[in-house]
Amino acid sequence: DWNISEFTIDYVCKNGYSQNLDSNFSRSKRLYQTVRRGSFRNVHRYLNKSYFETTLINGEKCKRSYLVYSESKGAVFCVPCYLFQNSSEFSRNGFSDWKRPNSINKHENSLSHKTCVIKMKNRSSELNRVDKTLPYQVETEKEYWKNVLIRVCAVVKSLSSRGLPFRGDNEQFGSLHNGNFMMCLELIAEFYPFLAKHISNHGNHGKGHTNYLSHFTYEQFIKLMAVKVQNKVVEEIIRARYFSISIDSTPDIGHIDQLSFIFRYVNSDGLPVERFLCFLENVGHKSQNMADAVFSILKKYNLDISYLRGQSYDNAKNMSGVYSGLQARIREVAPLADFIPCSAHSLNLIGSYAASCCKEANSFFCFIQNVYTFFSASTHRWDLLKVNLTLKNLSETRWSARYDACKALIDNWGIVKRTLVDISNNLNEKSITCNEARGLLHAMNRLETTFMLLFWGDLLQRFNAISKLLQSVNIDICTVCEHYNSLIKYISNLRNDEMFLQYQEKALTKCDVNVYETTSKRKRKRNKKNDEIVDLEEVDLPSDVEFKVNTYYVICDSIINELTTRKLAYDNVITKYRFFLKLEIMKISEVYVSAENLYLMYKSDLDETFINECIHFQSHLQNIKYYPKSIIDMSTMMKKHELEDIFPYVSIALRMFLCTPATNCTTERSFSTLRRIKTYLRSNISTDRLNALAILNIESQLTHQINYSDIIEDFANNQARKKIH
């Protein structure tokens, strides 16, 4: 029994009440007499839980939250009517006529009952009832911290995608040394009062005070976002089915060898993509060690090695060895994984070989390096050059740098020469400096040097253009062969007397001398022994002919031979797929033979109907307005026009070809990210954090696509409750 008073009414309205639904309702037993077969019988009825809800005419059920079961009286009461003195049976003695449950319906539809319910709800609203305000408070807290975390995530996404460091010397707001993370938050706070107020209230309170602005919070988000990007890459690989790998290693700032893993596959739009997955440290340089590393990574991410269709590395023996190299060990497990040497690295090796194939080529590049070293060793000498002159240093790995060095010297030949003359004649300079200047000046005044500068300038300009093109992700092996063939044809066209004379005439206009250095040198004569047999008479060639034969032709021949030899590796792969590029002009019988050969090589991937599909595909291409010019165009056309259902095995063949990498330049680019992330200030960074920051930076496109609302929701749900308590 409740003692009805204003205090009781306020208490119930504010804190609510229990309906006692957990009771066994044993005291609600009521005795009824019924007539069965002409005789009276006693029947007991009890309260049922079904009385606490009503069924609407459309079948929906509504709870009768106003009813309360009284264990002492074994009856149900209407709380609103009981509190506000309604004269109904539900408020005086309670309702217990279980034989007539319709009385409950009559009561809840009565005007007096509805009036009491409204009074109680109004009273509850005025008193801010706990069960109403608590969820609101929780939701408010969640929304507050969600707004904070959205800004934190935005900063983490921006910094990580650009490879910028997070922490500074301290974690104090207002400090000029608090790092990029806090600097970005302070910048946002200047334009958003919400964040400014949060920083003011919670910013510099130290440990034990929740603010979600410290490194503990953003480290969690770095991990969560990295896992999402990594899972996205793995999902794309599995969806694409066929993939290739490129790996390479480099030492980091801590002298730890880092092995980079790049996966190439065809995405849902029909275009090939190359994605970074992770770094693996201290694997070793032996082929078996690296093979074990590849197998472990594939197993870790549940990638089936039977779908591996290509592998691309540099030309090191431990990678490219035919018998015991990495590519050979992988082909023992995955025989269909073709090995393709990095075409860009091969082009660099071709240039390196040509630059060292003869004496004059070696001397020329040493001269360029010496000119740069001479001027860059002293700020005074560098200032003596004109404002429009910028000399370039050579590079052992980047042949584009050699082109830049040649071009800079060609464009500023006269300025460099005059500056060397001034330095060599300056009495205020040290004698060793003057002698170095005279030596460089003497080298510049050689006709051979001027000729080589012009000749190598043209060669390296072509090498540089092709090298940059080969670094594209969308490049395929067909394009590599085309450009290698174009270079062979270009060098062959240079290798004739007419082109030699053209370069010689240009060199004579730039040089102060008009004869080759060999002309002014007296040839040494050797005394012959009496019993010496001479088969041929020694012939003294003119200096220009000797330079042409022993230098000009030697360089051209070495480049042509190296290009032809290295192109064979790409021809062996492209031969299988070349017929796709000639479907427009091929006879049906030729298409049949080529398709059959490809089918026999890939019986585990292609069905015998592939041959018929290729013939049909040829007819389809001949009847469309736009004929695809490359295999990439064919792949994107099939995706765009949804032709995969018609030509499923043609689509598989195109995907297998396009997923085969032509270079491993993406692996080299990942090393740039490694050097930006793991600097001397962060040399002790853990492997997990390095991989997290690396994948967020390298795959910045996927990082920006992250919808982090689900991450924030989980984070806010866990932390809002902790903050309230």
Tab-separated table of C-alpha atoms in Angstrom, residues 99-297:
chain	number	residue	atom	x	y	z
A	99	LYS	CA	-12.607	-14.197	-16.007
A	100	ARG	CA	-13.443	-10.825	-17.573
A	101	PRO	CA	-10.152	-9.366	-18.982
A	102	ASN	CA	-12.129	-7.113	-21.299
A	103	SER	CA	-12.664	-4.861	-18.307
A	104	ILE	CA	-9.039	-3.788	-18.719
A	105	ASN	CA	-9.777	-2.639	-22.260
A	106	LYS	CA	-12.770	-0.630	-21.053
A	107	HIS	CA	-10.689	0.984	-18.357
A	108	GLU	CA	-7.783	2.016	-20.581
A	109	ASN	CA	-10.179	3.533	-23.107
A	110	SER	CA	-12.058	5.543	-20.461
A	111	LEU	CA	-11.654	9.311	-20.356
A	112	SER	CA	-10.808	9.362	-16.649
A	113	HIS	CA	-7.923	6.926	-17.152
A	114	LYS	CA	-6.464	8.882	-20.054
A	115	THR	CA	-6.700	12.080	-18.026
A	116	CYS	CA	-4.712	10.517	-15.166
A	117	VAL	CA	-2.068	9.168	-17.578
A	118	ILE	CA	-1.565	12.626	-19.097
A	119	LYS	CA	-1.279	14.152	-15.629
A	120	MET	CA	1.393	11.647	-14.690
A	121	LYS	CA	3.393	12.201	-17.889
A	122	ASN	CA	3.299	15.961	-17.438
A	123	ARG	CA	4.412	15.579	-13.832
A	124	SER	CA	7.268	13.263	-14.932
A	125	SER	CA	8.446	15.739	-17.569
A	126	GLU	CA	8.508	18.563	-15.050
A	127	LEU	CA	10.564	16.447	-12.632
A	128	ASN	CA	13.003	15.147	-15.338
A	129	ARG	CA	12.444	11.502	-14.741
A	130	VAL	CA	15.651	9.446	-14.376
A	131	ASP	CA	14.834	6.800	-16.963
A	132	LYS	CA	14.210	9.611	-19.441
A	133	THR	CA	17.190	11.850	-18.669
A	134	LEU	CA	19.794	9.095	-18.326
A	135	PRO	CA	19.595	7.898	-21.960
A	136	TYR	CA	19.568	11.515	-23.063
A	137	GLN	CA	22.669	12.210	-21.009
A	138	VAL	CA	24.409	9.142	-22.435
A	139	GLU	CA	23.463	10.164	-25.969
A	140	THR	CA	24.652	13.720	-25.343
A	141	GLU	CA	27.979	12.447	-24.025
A	142	LYS	CA	28.361	10.111	-26.983
A	143	GLU	CA	27.655	12.925	-29.430
A	144	TYR	CA	30.093	15.225	-27.648
A	145	TRP	CA	32.972	12.760	-27.735
A	146	LYS	CA	32.068	11.709	-31.252
A	147	ASN	CA	32.516	15.305	-32.392
A	148	VAL	CA	35.899	15.388	-30.663
A	149	LEU	CA	36.995	12.107	-32.218
A	150	ILE	CA	35.859	13.128	-35.703
A	151	ARG	CA	38.333	15.988	-35.591
A	152	VAL	CA	41.030	13.729	-34.159
A	153	CYS	CA	40.449	11.205	-36.962
A	154	ALA	CA	40.525	13.939	-39.588
A	155	VAL	CA	43.925	15.079	-38.328
A	156	VAL	CA	45.243	11.496	-38.160
A	157	LYS	CA	44.052	10.825	-41.706
A	158	SER	CA	45.643	14.006	-43.071
A	159	LEU	CA	49.003	13.576	-41.341
A	160	SER	CA	49.352	9.847	-42.012
A	161	SER	CA	48.360	10.092	-45.677
A	162	ARG	CA	51.122	12.664	-46.190
A	163	GLY	CA	53.740	10.812	-44.181
A	164	LEU	CA	54.171	13.608	-41.634
A	165	PRO	CA	55.301	13.013	-38.029
A	166	PHE	CA	52.775	13.380	-35.208
A	167	ARG	CA	54.656	14.060	-31.987
A	168	GLY	CA	56.916	16.893	-30.943
A	169	ASP	CA	59.081	17.604	-27.917
A	170	ASN	CA	56.051	17.823	-25.615
A	171	GLU	CA	52.261	17.433	-25.521
A	172	GLN	CA	51.266	20.834	-24.202
A	173	PHE	CA	48.698	22.940	-26.026
A	174	GLY	CA	50.102	26.396	-26.641
A	175	SER	CA	53.670	25.144	-26.957
A	176	LEU	CA	55.589	25.798	-30.164
A	177	HIS	CA	57.163	22.344	-29.923
A	178	ASN	CA	54.088	20.146	-29.415
A	179	GLY	CA	54.246	18.463	-32.838
A	180	ASN	CA	52.085	18.407	-35.946
A	181	PHE	CA	49.130	16.612	-34.350
A	182	MET	CA	48.525	19.215	-31.661
A	183	MET	CA	49.373	22.010	-34.074
A	184	CYS	CA	46.580	20.837	-36.409
A	185	LEU	CA	44.110	20.636	-33.518
A	186	GLU	CA	45.048	24.162	-32.455
A	187	LEU	CA	44.570	25.362	-36.038
A	188	ILE	CA	41.106	23.772	-36.255
A	189	ALA	CA	40.211	25.216	-32.847
A	190	GLU	CA	40.817	28.740	-34.158
A	191	PHE	CA	37.778	28.366	-36.420
A	192	TYR	CA	35.634	25.918	-34.380
A	193	PRO	CA	34.608	27.158	-30.914
A	194	PHE	CA	33.543	23.627	-29.957
A	195	LEU	CA	37.092	22.275	-30.192
A	196	ALA	CA	38.551	25.444	-28.696
A	197	LYS	CA	36.318	25.039	-25.637
A	198	HIS	CA	37.204	21.357	-25.364
A	199	ILE	CA	40.938	22.114	-25.444
A	200	SER	CA	40.444	24.867	-22.881
A	201	ASN	CA	38.512	22.577	-20.520
A	202	HIS	CA	40.457	19.349	-20.996
A	203	GLY	CA	43.678	20.247	-22.786
A	204	ASN	CA	46.613	20.365	-20.406
A	205	HIS	CA	45.395	18.396	-17.392
A	206	GLY	CA	47.963	15.611	-17.715
A	207	LYS	CA	47.535	11.894	-17.128
A	208	GLY	CA	44.332	10.563	-15.599
A	209	HIS	CA	42.128	13.192	-17.235
A	210	THR	CA	40.167	12.038	-20.274
A	211	ASN	CA	40.464	14.327	-23.296
A	212	TYR	CA	41.240	11.984	-26.241
A	213	LEU	CA	43.820	14.443	-27.544
A	214	SER	CA	46.972	12.602	-26.502
A	215	HIS	CA	49.204	10.193	-28.386
A	216	PHE	CA	47.411	7.239	-26.781
A	217	THR	CA	44.263	8.091	-28.718
A	218	TYR	CA	45.748	8.783	-32.132
A	219	GLU	CA	47.959	5.692	-31.920
A	220	GLN	CA	44.782	3.617	-31.603
A	221	PHE	CA	43.278	5.315	-34.623
A	222	ILE	CA	46.461	4.806	-36.658
A	223	LYS	CA	46.209	1.075	-35.989
A	224	LEU	CA	42.471	0.935	-36.737
A	225	MET	CA	42.815	2.862	-39.988
A	226	ALA	CA	45.852	0.849	-41.107
A	227	VAL	CA	43.987	-2.414	-40.520
A	228	LYS	CA	41.058	-1.112	-42.569
A	229	VAL	CA	43.325	-0.165	-45.503
A	230	GLN	CA	45.211	-3.455	-45.273
A	231	ASN	CA	41.955	-5.429	-45.211
A	232	LYS	CA	40.727	-3.438	-48.195
A	233	VAL	CA	43.850	-4.359	-50.187
A	234	VAL	CA	43.549	-8.038	-49.266
A	235	GLU	CA	39.836	-8.043	-50.160
A	236	GLU	CA	40.615	-6.524	-53.563
A	237	ILE	CA	43.326	-9.124	-54.222
A	238	ILE	CA	41.013	-12.000	-53.302
A	239	ARG	CA	38.203	-10.536	-55.406
A	240	ALA	CA	40.540	-10.103	-58.387
A	241	ARG	CA	41.780	-13.710	-57.874
A	242	TYR	CA	44.897	-13.382	-60.075
A	243	PHE	CA	47.818	-11.345	-58.787
A	244	SER	CA	51.563	-10.821	-59.049
A	245	ILE	CA	54.225	-9.765	-56.569
A	246	SER	CA	57.170	-7.398	-56.600
A	247	ILE	CA	59.613	-7.350	-53.729
A	248	ASP	CA	62.857	-5.559	-53.015
A	249	SER	CA	64.863	-4.701	-49.926
A	250	THR	CA	66.812	-1.727	-48.636
A	251	PRO	CA	68.478	-0.829	-45.325
A	252	ASP	CA	66.695	1.779	-43.218
A	253	ILE	CA	68.213	4.471	-41.015
A	254	GLY	CA	68.760	1.897	-38.273
A	255	HIS	CA	70.702	-0.389	-40.665
A	256	ILE	CA	67.854	-2.918	-40.577
A	257	ASP	CA	67.078	-4.523	-43.916
A	258	GLN	CA	63.440	-3.908	-44.869
A	259	LEU	CA	61.759	-6.104	-47.481
A	260	SER	CA	58.881	-4.364	-49.274
A	261	PHE	CA	55.891	-6.323	-50.641
A	262	ILE	CA	53.896	-4.957	-53.586
A	263	PHE	CA	50.899	-6.775	-55.096
A	264	ARG	CA	49.601	-6.113	-58.609
A	265	TYR	CA	46.119	-7.148	-59.715
A	266	VAL	CA	43.239	-5.984	-61.902
A	267	ASN	CA	40.654	-3.946	-60.041
A	268	SER	CA	36.901	-3.940	-60.530
A	269	ASP	CA	37.161	-1.219	-63.205
A	270	GLY	CA	39.421	-3.368	-65.386
A	271	LEU	CA	42.581	-1.355	-64.698
A	272	PRO	CA	45.702	-2.854	-63.109
A	273	VAL	CA	46.719	-1.463	-59.723
A	274	GLU	CA	49.771	-1.980	-57.543
A	275	ARG	CA	49.283	-1.910	-53.775
A	276	PHE	CA	51.755	-1.894	-50.927
A	277	LEU	CA	51.026	-4.438	-48.196
A	278	CYS	CA	53.846	-4.377	-45.650
A	279	PHE	CA	57.537	-4.236	-44.792
A	280	LEU	CA	59.283	-7.306	-43.415
A	281	GLU	CA	62.552	-6.764	-41.571
A	282	ASN	CA	65.758	-8.811	-41.384
A	283	VAL	CA	64.735	-11.481	-43.864
A	284	GLY	CA	68.210	-12.026	-45.316
A	285	HIS	CA	69.561	-11.777	-48.852
A	286	LYS	CA	69.628	-15.457	-49.725
A	287	SER	CA	66.989	-16.574	-52.182
A	288	GLN	CA	65.674	-19.265	-49.837
A	289	ASN	CA	65.179	-16.729	-47.032
A	290	MET	CA	63.250	-14.394	-49.308
A	291	ALA	CA	61.175	-17.256	-50.716
A	292	ASP	CA	60.204	-18.269	-47.181
A	293	ALA	CA	59.239	-14.638	-46.503
A	294	VAL	CA	57.004	-14.576	-49.596
A	295	PHE	CA	55.301	-17.823	-48.606
A	296	SER	CA	54.746	-16.598	-45.030
A	297	ILE	CA	53.135	-13.335	-46.192
